[in-house]
Short mmCIF file of C-alpha atoms and ligand atoms in Angstrom, two decimals:
data_model
loop_
_atom_site.label_atom_id
_atom_site.label_comp_id
_atom_site.label_asym_id
_atom_site.label_seq_id
_atom_site.Cartn_x
_atom_site.Cartn_y
_atom_site.Cartn_z
CA MET A 75 -54.02 132.69 -54.88
CA GLN A 76 -52.57 133.09 -51.42
CA ARG A 77 -53.52 130.34 -48.98
CA HIS A 78 -54.71 131.45 -45.58
CA GLU A 79 -54.15 129.27 -42.55
CA GLN A 80 -56.77 131.13 -40.55
CA ALA A 81 -60.33 131.82 -41.47
CA VAL A 82 -60.66 135.27 -43.01
CA TRP A 83 -63.33 137.73 -43.86
CA ASN A 84 -62.54 139.95 -46.80
CA GLU A 85 -65.59 141.56 -48.33
CA THR A 86 -63.73 143.02 -51.20
CA SER A 87 -62.49 139.75 -52.63
CA SER A 88 -64.81 137.10 -53.97
CA GLU A 89 -62.30 134.37 -53.12
CA GLY A 90 -60.95 135.66 -49.88
CA TYR A 91 -63.67 134.82 -47.43
CA GLU A 92 -64.50 131.73 -45.42
CA PRO A 93 -67.28 129.81 -47.16
CA LEU A 94 -70.59 129.14 -45.49
CA LEU A 95 -71.48 125.54 -44.75
CA SER A 96 -74.06 125.58 -47.48
CA GLU A 97 -71.39 126.77 -49.88
CA LYS A 98 -68.95 124.10 -48.73
CA ASP A 99 -71.45 121.30 -49.20
CA ARG A 100 -71.46 120.56 -52.91
CA THR A 101 -72.59 116.99 -52.64
CA THR A 102 -76.04 115.88 -53.44
CA ILE A 103 -77.22 112.61 -52.11
CA ASP A 104 -79.63 110.73 -54.20
CA VAL A 105 -81.91 109.15 -51.71
CA GLU A 106 -85.50 108.32 -52.18
CA PHE A 107 -87.50 109.15 -49.12
CA GLU A 108 -90.53 107.18 -48.22
CA GLU A 109 -93.33 108.27 -45.98
CA LEU A 110 -93.08 106.74 -42.51
CA PRO A 111 -95.78 104.12 -41.98
CA ASP A 112 -98.74 105.43 -40.00
CA GLU A 113 -98.10 103.24 -36.98
CA LEU A 114 -94.70 104.90 -36.52
CA THR A 115 -95.90 108.47 -36.65
CA ARG A 116 -97.75 110.57 -34.13
CA GLU A 117 -99.71 113.75 -34.27
CA SER A 118 -98.04 115.53 -31.42
CA LEU A 119 -95.26 114.92 -28.93
CA GLU A 120 -96.97 116.29 -25.84
CA LEU A 121 -93.70 117.36 -24.28
CA PRO A 122 -94.13 119.11 -20.95
CA ALA A 123 -93.16 122.78 -21.12
CA LEU A 124 -90.74 122.98 -18.20
CA SER A 125 -87.55 124.84 -17.47
CA GLU A 126 -84.27 123.03 -16.86
CA PRO A 127 -84.28 123.72 -13.09
CA GLU A 128 -87.78 122.29 -12.82
CA VAL A 129 -86.65 119.11 -14.58
CA ALA A 130 -83.45 118.85 -12.53
CA ARG A 131 -85.43 119.23 -9.30
CA HIS A 132 -87.97 116.67 -10.40
CA TYR A 133 -85.32 113.99 -10.97
CA THR A 134 -83.41 114.91 -7.84
CA ARG A 135 -86.61 114.50 -5.81
CA LEU A 136 -87.29 111.14 -7.45
CA SER A 137 -83.75 110.01 -6.57
CA GLN A 138 -84.57 110.83 -2.94
CA MET A 139 -87.37 108.27 -2.90
CA ASN A 140 -84.66 105.68 -2.63
CA TYR A 141 -82.44 105.08 0.35
CA GLY A 142 -78.83 104.53 -0.61
CA ILE A 143 -75.43 104.44 0.99
CA ASP A 144 -75.03 108.11 0.04
CA SER A 145 -78.15 108.94 2.10
CA GLY A 146 -77.18 107.28 5.36
CA PRO A 147 -75.94 104.15 7.12
CA TYR A 148 -76.91 100.82 5.57
CA PRO A 149 -76.13 98.02 8.05
CA LEU A 150 -77.45 95.17 5.88
CA GLY A 151 -75.69 92.15 7.36
CA SER A 152 -73.67 89.90 5.06
CA CYS A 153 -74.03 92.43 2.23
CA THR A 154 -71.23 94.74 3.47
CA MET A 155 -72.85 97.93 2.21
CA LYS A 156 -69.76 100.07 2.63
CA TYR A 157 -69.49 103.57 1.25
CA ASN A 158 -68.28 103.70 -2.38
CA PRO A 159 -65.64 106.43 -2.57
CA LYS A 160 -66.12 108.73 -5.53
CA PHE A 161 -62.54 108.75 -6.75
CA THR A 162 -63.03 105.27 -8.18
CA GLU A 163 -65.90 106.65 -10.27
CA ASP A 164 -63.52 109.27 -11.68
CA VAL A 165 -61.02 106.57 -12.59
CA ALA A 166 -63.66 104.46 -14.33
CA ALA A 167 -65.07 107.50 -16.16
CA ARG A 168 -61.77 108.40 -17.84
CA SER A 169 -61.96 108.04 -21.59
CA GLU A 170 -58.86 105.80 -21.58
CA ALA A 171 -60.80 103.30 -19.47
CA ALA A 172 -63.37 102.68 -22.19
CA VAL A 173 -61.69 99.91 -24.14
CA HIS A 174 -63.51 97.95 -26.81
CA PRO A 175 -63.31 94.24 -25.96
CA ASP A 176 -62.30 93.29 -29.50
CA ARG A 177 -59.20 95.44 -29.72
CA PRO A 178 -56.02 93.43 -30.31
CA GLU A 179 -53.78 92.60 -27.35
CA GLU A 180 -50.93 94.83 -28.49
CA ALA A 181 -53.26 97.85 -28.55
CA VAL A 182 -54.50 97.38 -24.97
CA GLN A 183 -51.33 96.54 -23.06
CA GLY A 184 -52.12 99.13 -20.38
CA THR A 185 -55.53 97.65 -19.73
CA LEU A 186 -54.10 94.15 -19.61
CA GLN A 187 -51.44 95.33 -17.17
CA LEU A 188 -54.11 96.61 -14.75
CA TYR A 189 -56.04 93.40 -15.26
CA HIS A 190 -52.96 91.34 -14.50
CA GLU A 191 -52.14 93.45 -11.44
CA LEU A 192 -55.65 92.95 -10.08
CA GLN A 193 -55.36 89.18 -10.57
CA GLU A 194 -52.14 89.35 -8.53
CA TYR A 195 -53.51 91.65 -5.79
CA LEU A 196 -56.56 89.47 -5.24
CA GLY A 197 -54.42 86.35 -5.26
CA ARG A 198 -52.18 87.85 -2.59
CA ILE A 199 -55.11 89.04 -0.48
CA GLY A 200 -56.81 85.63 -0.58
CA GLY A 201 -53.70 83.47 -0.49
CA MET A 202 -54.64 81.97 -3.85
CA ASP A 203 -52.28 80.95 -6.68
CA ALA A 204 -54.41 82.13 -9.60
CA VAL A 205 -57.41 84.41 -10.07
CA THR A 206 -59.97 84.93 -12.82
CA LEU A 207 -61.81 88.25 -12.97
CA GLN A 208 -64.52 87.04 -15.32
CA PRO A 209 -67.58 86.13 -13.20
CA PRO A 210 -70.04 89.04 -12.93
CA ALA A 211 -71.22 88.58 -9.30
CA GLY A 212 -70.48 86.65 -6.14
CA ALA A 213 -73.14 84.10 -7.01
CA ALA A 214 -71.70 83.75 -10.52
CA GLY A 215 -68.29 83.26 -8.89
CA GLU A 216 -69.71 80.45 -6.78
CA PHE A 217 -71.16 78.79 -9.86
CA THR A 218 -67.86 79.19 -11.72
CA GLY A 219 -65.90 77.84 -8.74
CA ILE A 220 -68.12 74.78 -8.46
CA LEU A 221 -67.76 74.18 -12.22
CA VAL A 222 -63.97 74.33 -11.75
CA ALA A 223 -64.24 71.78 -8.91
CA LYS A 224 -66.38 69.57 -11.11
CA ALA A 225 -63.94 69.75 -14.04
CA TYR A 226 -61.11 68.86 -11.65
CA HIS A 227 -62.90 65.78 -10.30
CA GLU A 228 -63.88 64.72 -13.81
CA ARG A 229 -60.29 65.03 -14.98
CA ASN A 230 -59.27 62.75 -12.10
CA GLY A 231 -61.82 60.19 -13.24
CA ASP A 232 -63.79 60.93 -10.12
CA GLY A 233 -66.63 63.00 -11.58
CA GLU A 234 -69.44 60.50 -11.38
CA ARG A 235 -68.73 59.26 -7.88
CA ARG A 236 -68.41 62.75 -6.37
CA SER A 237 -72.00 63.86 -6.70
CA GLU A 238 -72.50 65.89 -3.51
CA VAL A 239 -71.72 69.39 -2.30
CA ILE A 240 -72.02 70.02 1.44
CA VAL A 241 -73.43 73.38 2.56
CA PRO A 242 -73.97 74.50 6.19
CA SER A 243 -77.58 75.35 7.05
CA SER A 244 -76.53 78.92 7.91
CA ALA A 245 -75.12 79.52 4.39
CA HIS A 246 -76.39 82.09 1.89
CA GLY A 247 -79.10 80.81 -0.46
CA THR A 248 -76.81 81.24 -3.46
CA ASN A 249 -74.50 78.46 -2.14
CA PHE A 250 -77.32 75.92 -2.37
CA ALA A 251 -78.38 77.29 -5.76
CA SER A 252 -74.88 77.30 -7.27
CA ALA A 253 -74.20 73.71 -6.26
CA ALA A 254 -77.60 72.57 -7.56
CA MET A 255 -77.20 74.48 -10.85
CA ALA A 256 -73.85 72.78 -11.38
CA GLY A 257 -75.70 69.45 -11.12
CA TYR A 258 -74.83 68.45 -7.56
CA ASP A 259 -76.95 66.97 -4.80
CA VAL A 260 -76.83 69.46 -1.94
CA VAL A 261 -76.25 68.06 1.54
CA GLU A 262 -77.27 70.48 4.29
CA LEU A 263 -75.03 70.47 7.34
CA PRO A 264 -76.58 71.48 10.68
CA GLY A 265 -74.59 73.83 12.92
CA ASP A 266 -73.49 73.06 16.47
CA ASP A 267 -74.84 74.73 19.60
CA ASP A 268 -72.37 77.60 19.48
CA GLY A 269 -73.25 78.50 15.88
CA ARG A 270 -70.30 76.92 14.11
CA VAL A 271 -69.70 73.85 11.93
CA ASP A 272 -70.43 70.68 13.87
CA LEU A 273 -67.27 68.61 13.31
CA GLU A 274 -68.95 65.32 14.13
CA ALA A 275 -71.79 66.05 11.72
CA LEU A 276 -69.20 67.01 9.09
CA ARG A 277 -67.24 63.79 9.59
CA SER A 278 -70.34 61.74 9.00
CA ALA A 279 -71.44 63.84 6.01
CA VAL A 280 -68.18 63.60 4.01
CA GLY A 281 -67.21 60.56 1.98
CA GLU A 282 -66.38 59.34 -1.50
CA GLU A 283 -69.40 61.23 -2.84
CA THR A 284 -68.14 64.59 -1.57
CA ALA A 285 -67.11 67.00 -4.32
CA ALA A 286 -66.79 70.06 -2.07
CA LEU A 287 -67.75 71.81 1.14
CA MET A 288 -68.81 75.45 0.77
CA LEU A 289 -68.13 77.66 3.77
CA THR A 290 -67.84 81.30 4.70
CA ASN A 291 -65.51 82.35 7.50
CA PRO A 292 -66.42 84.22 9.66
CA ASN A 293 -69.80 82.57 9.13
CA THR A 294 -73.10 84.37 8.75
CA LEU A 295 -73.32 84.83 12.54
CA GLY A 296 -70.03 86.73 12.37
CA LEU A 297 -68.29 83.84 14.18
CA PHE A 298 -64.85 82.66 13.18
CA GLU A 299 -64.69 78.92 12.45
CA ARG A 300 -61.92 78.15 14.92
CA ASP A 301 -61.61 74.56 13.73
CA ILE A 302 -61.02 75.58 10.14
CA GLU A 303 -57.79 73.60 9.81
CA GLU A 304 -59.49 70.49 11.14
CA ILE A 305 -62.45 71.10 8.81
CA ALA A 306 -60.04 71.40 5.88
CA SER A 307 -58.32 68.10 6.68
CA VAL A 308 -61.61 66.26 7.10
CA VAL A 309 -62.71 67.43 3.63
CA HIS A 310 -59.32 66.93 1.98
CA ASP A 311 -58.83 63.48 3.50
CA ALA A 312 -62.11 62.48 1.88
CA GLY A 313 -60.84 63.77 -1.48
CA GLY A 314 -63.16 66.79 -1.52
CA LEU A 315 -62.36 70.45 -2.15
CA LEU A 316 -62.96 73.37 0.18
CA TYR A 317 -64.80 76.38 -1.25
CA TYR A 318 -64.64 79.79 0.45
CA ASP A 319 -67.62 82.11 0.12
CA GLY A 320 -65.83 85.48 0.22
CA ALA A 321 -68.82 87.56 1.32
CA ASN A 322 -67.30 88.05 4.79
CA LEU A 323 -63.73 88.74 3.71
CA ASN A 324 -64.04 92.29 5.06
CA ALA A 325 -63.59 90.81 8.55
CA LEU A 326 -60.19 89.34 7.71
CA LEU A 327 -58.76 91.68 5.12
CA GLY A 328 -54.99 91.97 5.46
CA ARG A 329 -54.97 89.69 8.54
CA ALA A 330 -55.89 86.15 7.56
CA ARG A 331 -56.14 84.44 4.21
CA PRO A 332 -58.54 81.71 3.08
CA GLY A 333 -55.69 80.06 1.14
CA ASP A 334 -53.69 79.69 4.37
CA MET A 335 -56.71 78.13 6.10
CA GLY A 336 -56.82 75.34 3.52
CA PHE A 337 -59.44 76.65 1.08
CA ASP A 338 -58.93 75.55 -2.54
CA ILE A 339 -61.35 77.92 -4.28
CA MET A 340 -62.84 81.26 -3.24
CA HIS A 341 -64.84 84.10 -4.67
CA TYR A 342 -64.39 87.78 -3.93
CA ASN A 343 -67.47 90.02 -3.76
CA VAL A 344 -65.77 93.20 -4.91
CA HIS A 345 -68.91 95.23 -4.10
CA LYS A 346 -68.69 94.04 -0.51
CA THR A 347 -65.00 94.03 0.25
CA PHE A 348 -63.57 96.50 -2.25
CA ALA A 349 -66.16 99.29 -2.31
CA THR A 350 -67.48 98.94 -5.85
CA PRO A 351 -71.20 99.75 -5.97
CA HIS A 352 -73.63 96.90 -5.38
CA GLY A 353 -74.97 96.30 -8.85
CA GLY A 354 -78.67 96.32 -8.02
CA GLY A 355 -78.95 93.86 -10.88
CA GLY A 356 -76.52 95.85 -12.99
CA PRO A 357 -72.93 95.03 -13.85
CA GLY A 358 -70.91 93.61 -10.98
CA ALA A 359 -67.89 91.40 -10.48
CA GLY A 360 -67.20 88.24 -8.48
CA PRO A 361 -63.65 87.10 -9.30
CA ILE A 362 -62.55 83.67 -8.08
CA GLY A 363 -59.19 82.48 -6.83
CA VAL A 364 -57.91 78.90 -6.89
CA THR A 365 -54.88 76.86 -5.87
CA GLU A 366 -52.20 75.87 -8.39
CA GLU A 367 -53.82 72.45 -8.85
CA LEU A 368 -57.03 74.02 -10.11
CA GLU A 369 -55.51 76.78 -12.24
CA PRO A 370 -55.66 74.75 -15.50
CA PHE A 371 -59.46 74.66 -15.22
CA LEU A 372 -60.08 78.43 -14.93
CA PRO A 373 -62.23 80.26 -17.47
CA SER A 374 -60.54 81.54 -20.59
CA PRO A 375 -58.78 83.86 -21.26
CA GLN A 376 -56.36 84.52 -18.42
CA VAL A 377 -53.94 87.44 -18.61
CA GLU A 378 -50.30 86.40 -18.30
CA ALA A 379 -47.13 88.53 -18.28
CA ARG A 380 -44.41 87.18 -20.57
CA ASN A 381 -41.20 89.10 -21.23
CA GLY A 382 -42.75 92.44 -20.42
CA THR A 383 -45.88 92.01 -22.51
CA TYR A 384 -49.31 90.90 -21.45
CA GLU A 385 -50.96 88.07 -23.28
CA LEU A 386 -54.34 86.39 -23.30
CA VAL A 387 -53.89 82.72 -22.56
CA GLU A 388 -56.29 79.80 -22.54
CA PRO A 389 -55.78 77.59 -19.47
CA GLU A 390 -55.07 73.97 -20.43
CA HIS A 391 -58.35 72.40 -19.31
CA SER A 392 -60.41 75.58 -19.19
CA ILE A 393 -64.11 75.31 -18.39
CA GLY A 394 -64.61 77.96 -21.12
CA LYS A 395 -66.08 81.42 -20.80
CA VAL A 396 -68.51 82.44 -18.08
CA HIS A 397 -69.04 86.04 -19.22
CA GLY A 398 -68.75 88.13 -22.37
CA ALA A 399 -65.43 89.84 -23.03
CA MET A 400 -63.31 89.51 -19.88
CA GLY A 401 -65.84 90.40 -17.22
CA ASN A 402 -67.18 93.79 -16.24
CA TRP A 403 -64.01 95.76 -16.73
CA LEU A 404 -65.02 99.14 -15.32
CA VAL A 405 -66.17 97.51 -12.06
CA LEU A 406 -62.85 95.69 -11.87
CA LEU A 407 -61.02 98.94 -12.52
CA LYS A 408 -62.74 100.50 -9.50
CA THR A 409 -61.60 97.50 -7.44
CA HIS A 410 -58.03 98.02 -8.63
CA ALA A 411 -58.16 101.74 -7.80
CA TYR A 412 -59.56 101.07 -4.31
CA ILE A 413 -56.92 98.47 -3.46
CA ARG A 414 -54.13 100.73 -4.73
CA ARG A 415 -55.44 103.75 -2.80
CA LEU A 416 -55.67 101.82 0.49
CA GLY A 417 -52.50 99.77 0.14
CA ASP A 418 -51.51 97.01 2.56
CA ALA A 419 -51.88 99.18 5.66
CA GLY A 420 -55.23 100.59 4.58
CA LEU A 421 -56.67 97.15 3.88
CA ARG A 422 -55.57 95.91 7.31
CA ASP A 423 -57.08 98.98 8.87
CA THR A 424 -60.37 98.28 7.10
CA SER A 425 -60.88 94.93 8.79
CA ALA A 426 -59.86 96.33 12.18
CA LYS A 427 -62.42 99.14 11.96
CA ALA A 428 -65.13 96.89 10.54
CA VAL A 429 -64.80 94.58 13.54
CA LEU A 430 -64.50 97.44 16.03
CA ASN A 431 -67.59 99.18 14.63
CA ALA A 432 -69.69 96.01 14.80
CA ASN A 433 -68.65 95.39 18.39
CA TYR A 434 -69.25 98.99 19.44
CA LEU A 435 -72.70 99.08 17.85
CA ALA A 436 -73.64 95.76 19.45
CA SER A 437 -72.59 97.11 22.86
CA GLN A 438 -74.99 100.05 22.46
CA ILE A 439 -78.21 98.24 21.56
CA ASP A 440 -80.74 96.79 23.99
CA LEU A 441 -81.51 93.55 22.16
CA GLU A 442 -80.35 90.02 22.80
CA ILE A 443 -77.35 88.87 20.73
CA PRO A 444 -77.23 85.13 21.31
CA PHE A 445 -73.88 84.24 19.65
CA GLY A 446 -70.42 85.69 20.08
CA PRO A 447 -67.73 86.85 20.21
CA PHE A 448 -68.31 88.02 16.66
CA HIS A 449 -66.26 89.82 14.05
CA HIS A 450 -67.61 92.27 11.45
CA GLU A 451 -71.32 91.56 11.96
CA PHE A 452 -73.68 90.33 14.66
CA VAL A 453 -77.13 88.84 14.70
CA ALA A 454 -79.48 90.36 17.25
CA SER A 455 -82.91 88.95 17.98
CA ALA A 456 -86.07 91.05 17.76
CA GLY A 457 -87.44 88.65 20.40
CA GLU A 458 -91.24 88.70 20.58
CA ARG A 459 -91.48 91.16 17.71
CA ASP A 460 -91.54 90.33 14.01
CA ALA A 461 -88.07 91.08 12.64
CA ALA A 462 -89.38 92.34 9.28
CA GLU A 463 -91.78 94.78 10.97
CA PHE A 464 -89.07 95.87 13.38
CA ALA A 465 -86.85 96.60 10.40
CA LYS A 466 -89.49 98.62 8.55
CA ARG A 467 -90.03 100.77 11.62
CA MET A 468 -86.33 101.64 11.70
CA LEU A 469 -86.83 103.44 8.38
CA ASP A 470 -88.96 105.97 10.23
CA TYR A 471 -85.90 106.86 12.28
CA GLY A 472 -83.98 107.74 9.13
CA VAL A 473 -81.67 104.72 8.93
CA HIS A 474 -81.67 101.62 6.77
CA PRO A 475 -82.52 98.46 8.74
CA PRO A 476 -80.39 95.32 9.00
CA THR A 477 -80.96 92.05 7.13
CA THR A 478 -83.88 90.14 8.63
CA LYS A 479 -84.85 86.56 9.48
CA TRP A 480 -81.51 85.05 8.46
CA PRO A 481 -79.65 83.05 9.64
CA GLU A 482 -82.60 81.08 10.98
CA ILE A 483 -80.74 79.80 14.04
CA VAL A 484 -81.48 83.17 15.70
CA PRO A 485 -85.22 83.74 16.24
CA GLU A 486 -86.44 86.91 14.45
CA ALA A 487 -82.90 87.67 13.33
CA LEU A 488 -81.61 91.20 12.75
CA MET A 489 -78.26 90.60 11.02
CA THR A 490 -76.30 93.79 11.40
CA GLU A 491 -73.08 94.92 9.72
CA PRO A 492 -72.18 98.58 10.06
CA THR A 493 -68.88 98.35 8.07
CA GLU A 494 -65.72 100.33 8.69
CA ALA A 495 -67.04 103.37 6.86
CA GLU A 496 -69.30 104.73 9.63
CA SER A 497 -68.28 107.20 12.33
CA LYS A 498 -69.12 106.89 16.02
CA THR A 499 -71.82 109.55 15.58
CA THR A 500 -73.49 107.48 12.89
CA LEU A 501 -73.19 104.29 14.92
CA ASP A 502 -74.87 106.10 17.82
CA GLN A 503 -77.66 107.20 15.49
CA LEU A 504 -78.12 103.57 14.42
CA ALA A 505 -78.14 102.36 18.03
CA ALA A 506 -80.71 105.02 18.91
CA ALA A 507 -82.96 103.77 16.11
CA PHE A 508 -82.69 100.15 17.29
CA ASN A 509 -83.44 101.17 20.87
CA ALA A 510 -86.33 103.47 20.00
CA VAL A 511 -88.06 100.69 18.07
CA ALA A 512 -87.29 98.16 20.82
CA ASP A 513 -89.28 100.40 23.23
CA GLU A 514 -92.35 100.75 21.02
CA ASP A 515 -95.57 98.75 21.17
CA GLU A 516 -96.46 96.13 18.60
CA GLU A 517 -99.18 98.19 16.98
CA THR A 518 -96.89 101.12 16.17
CA ILE A 519 -94.25 98.79 14.79
CA ALA A 520 -96.73 96.88 12.63
CA ALA A 521 -98.09 100.11 11.10
CA ALA A 522 -94.67 101.32 9.97
CA PRO A 523 -93.17 102.81 7.93
CA GLU A 524 -94.97 106.14 8.12
CA THR A 525 -92.40 108.52 6.71
CA THR A 526 -91.15 106.79 3.58
CA SER A 527 -92.23 107.35 -0.03
CA ALA A 528 -93.60 103.83 -0.25
CA ARG A 529 -95.36 102.20 2.70
CA TYR A 530 -95.24 98.50 3.59
CA ILE A 531 -94.80 96.84 0.22
CA ASP A 532 -95.52 93.30 -0.89
CA GLN A 533 -91.93 92.09 -1.23
CA THR A 534 -92.76 88.86 -3.02
CA SER A 535 -94.63 90.59 -5.85
CA ALA A 536 -92.00 93.30 -5.97
CA ALA A 537 -89.34 90.66 -6.59
CA ARG A 538 -91.31 88.28 -8.80
CA SER A 539 -93.31 90.66 -10.99
CA PRO A 540 -91.65 94.06 -10.79
CA ARG A 541 -93.21 96.94 -12.68
CA LEU A 542 -90.19 98.85 -13.79
CA SER A 543 -91.56 101.48 -16.11
CA TRP A 544 -94.16 104.17 -16.10
CA HIS A 545 -95.92 102.32 -18.89
CA ALA A 546 -96.43 99.24 -16.73
CA LEU A 547 -97.96 101.41 -14.01
CA SER A 548 -100.24 103.31 -16.33
CA ASP A 549 -101.41 100.05 -18.01
CA ASP A 550 -102.49 98.80 -14.60
CA ALA A 551 -104.36 101.96 -13.72
C1 PLP B 614 -73.86 88.46 -0.92
C2 PLP B 614 -73.59 87.04 -0.60
C3 PLP B 614 -73.42 86.09 -1.62
C4 PLP B 614 -73.74 86.35 -3.08
O1 PLP B 614 -73.01 87.36 -3.65
P1 PLP B 614 -73.57 88.33 -4.80
O2 PLP B 614 -72.37 89.09 -5.20
O3 PLP B 614 -74.64 89.15 -4.19
O4 PLP B 614 -74.08 87.46 -5.91
C5 PLP B 614 -73.00 84.82 -1.24
N1 PLP B 614 -72.82 84.49 0.05
C6 PLP B 614 -73.00 85.38 1.05
C7 PLP B 614 -72.76 84.94 2.47
C8 PLP B 614 -73.40 86.68 0.76
O5 PLP B 614 -73.61 87.56 1.75
#
């Protein structure tokens, strides 16, 4: 019989035609089927009879109940809600990017190369000798960094004595939490009158008990800690380590490096500085960088390049793993893509525009801004008005409000960070929203928002007992 490479149809020959599937399948599987138990069956499915466009429109409308960075400006201070460019999504969606974490090193050399490059890029950007990409968020990076500091002190026989971590009162809540979770007593450091670290207070707070000082620079008022070198020597002279909270790195990108200021450990919030999406509780990344001295304590594995191949290596005194696999790879890949696309010049440009935008916006709004000169963010005061109500009213003007009531040193704080991504037109729209609300009476402000899908919500219950599914809602009803 002649073999055909292509499927054929030849009615006249019994052997010459392409078999049907049912003719191809000559296997019989001997399986005994059992009836499904009653509790797993249902009488009907009650599926709504809708067309595809009706379903597409339904979900698109639901998506519009939320306000996101793709809907408009999002000047949430300290959070750096910059626009997430879509090309990084394309990169992360490529099938080559989906690598199973258990594949052997030799089969994933390309992935390890990108991983290694990102370790190097972040190290260069922060002025750090070694970087781990493993922690899944900024807060997780803080916790990892403090565990590294702890392992270092313990190794030096100094673990028990060094029982304190110093945190400025203006710091993010996660700094206090990370230090406490790592088993430290947290010492709160008051600021000075111009909103910076009070050197005298610092000198009297440090001592033999000091494990580390955690600091962000610029601080949460957007102010650069001008005495950073002095701060570093005070902490180092006492035998402590200096931890950099990288949340405000966008202000310095390509211009100044925490490592050069004397910081020993830092985290990078890639969703703030490098345009990966804010996780919203989903997968994120908060790599940390450390000096050479601390490198042996990093989580395992690290990626090292040896003779042209990339290897997974366990640092000598590693604190172990802080996340499954090697961190949230696809988030890290977006970070890599963003850094490569911008390059050195683009990263420098980012910080310049972030600072310019913040200063322009501040110059256009009619509210008091008690501290300055500031960098990438400023903290205005809502004055006699309640900052949270002021913020909710801004939603009615079609923009997302700033962060409220933090840092506490500014009464009724509106912590505002427009980021480099916004145009002058958008900044003017933001300023107009601030000014419109500033002119309104208390009653109007307190009744807001009027135009949003959800009105004034109970934020505490929303955070503590969220109802995340339709079932939870219908059970309540
Ligand atoms: C956002 C932020 C953090 C925590 O980072 P996450 O990535 O959200 O966990 C820490 N410090 C400051 C100042 C921040 O703004």
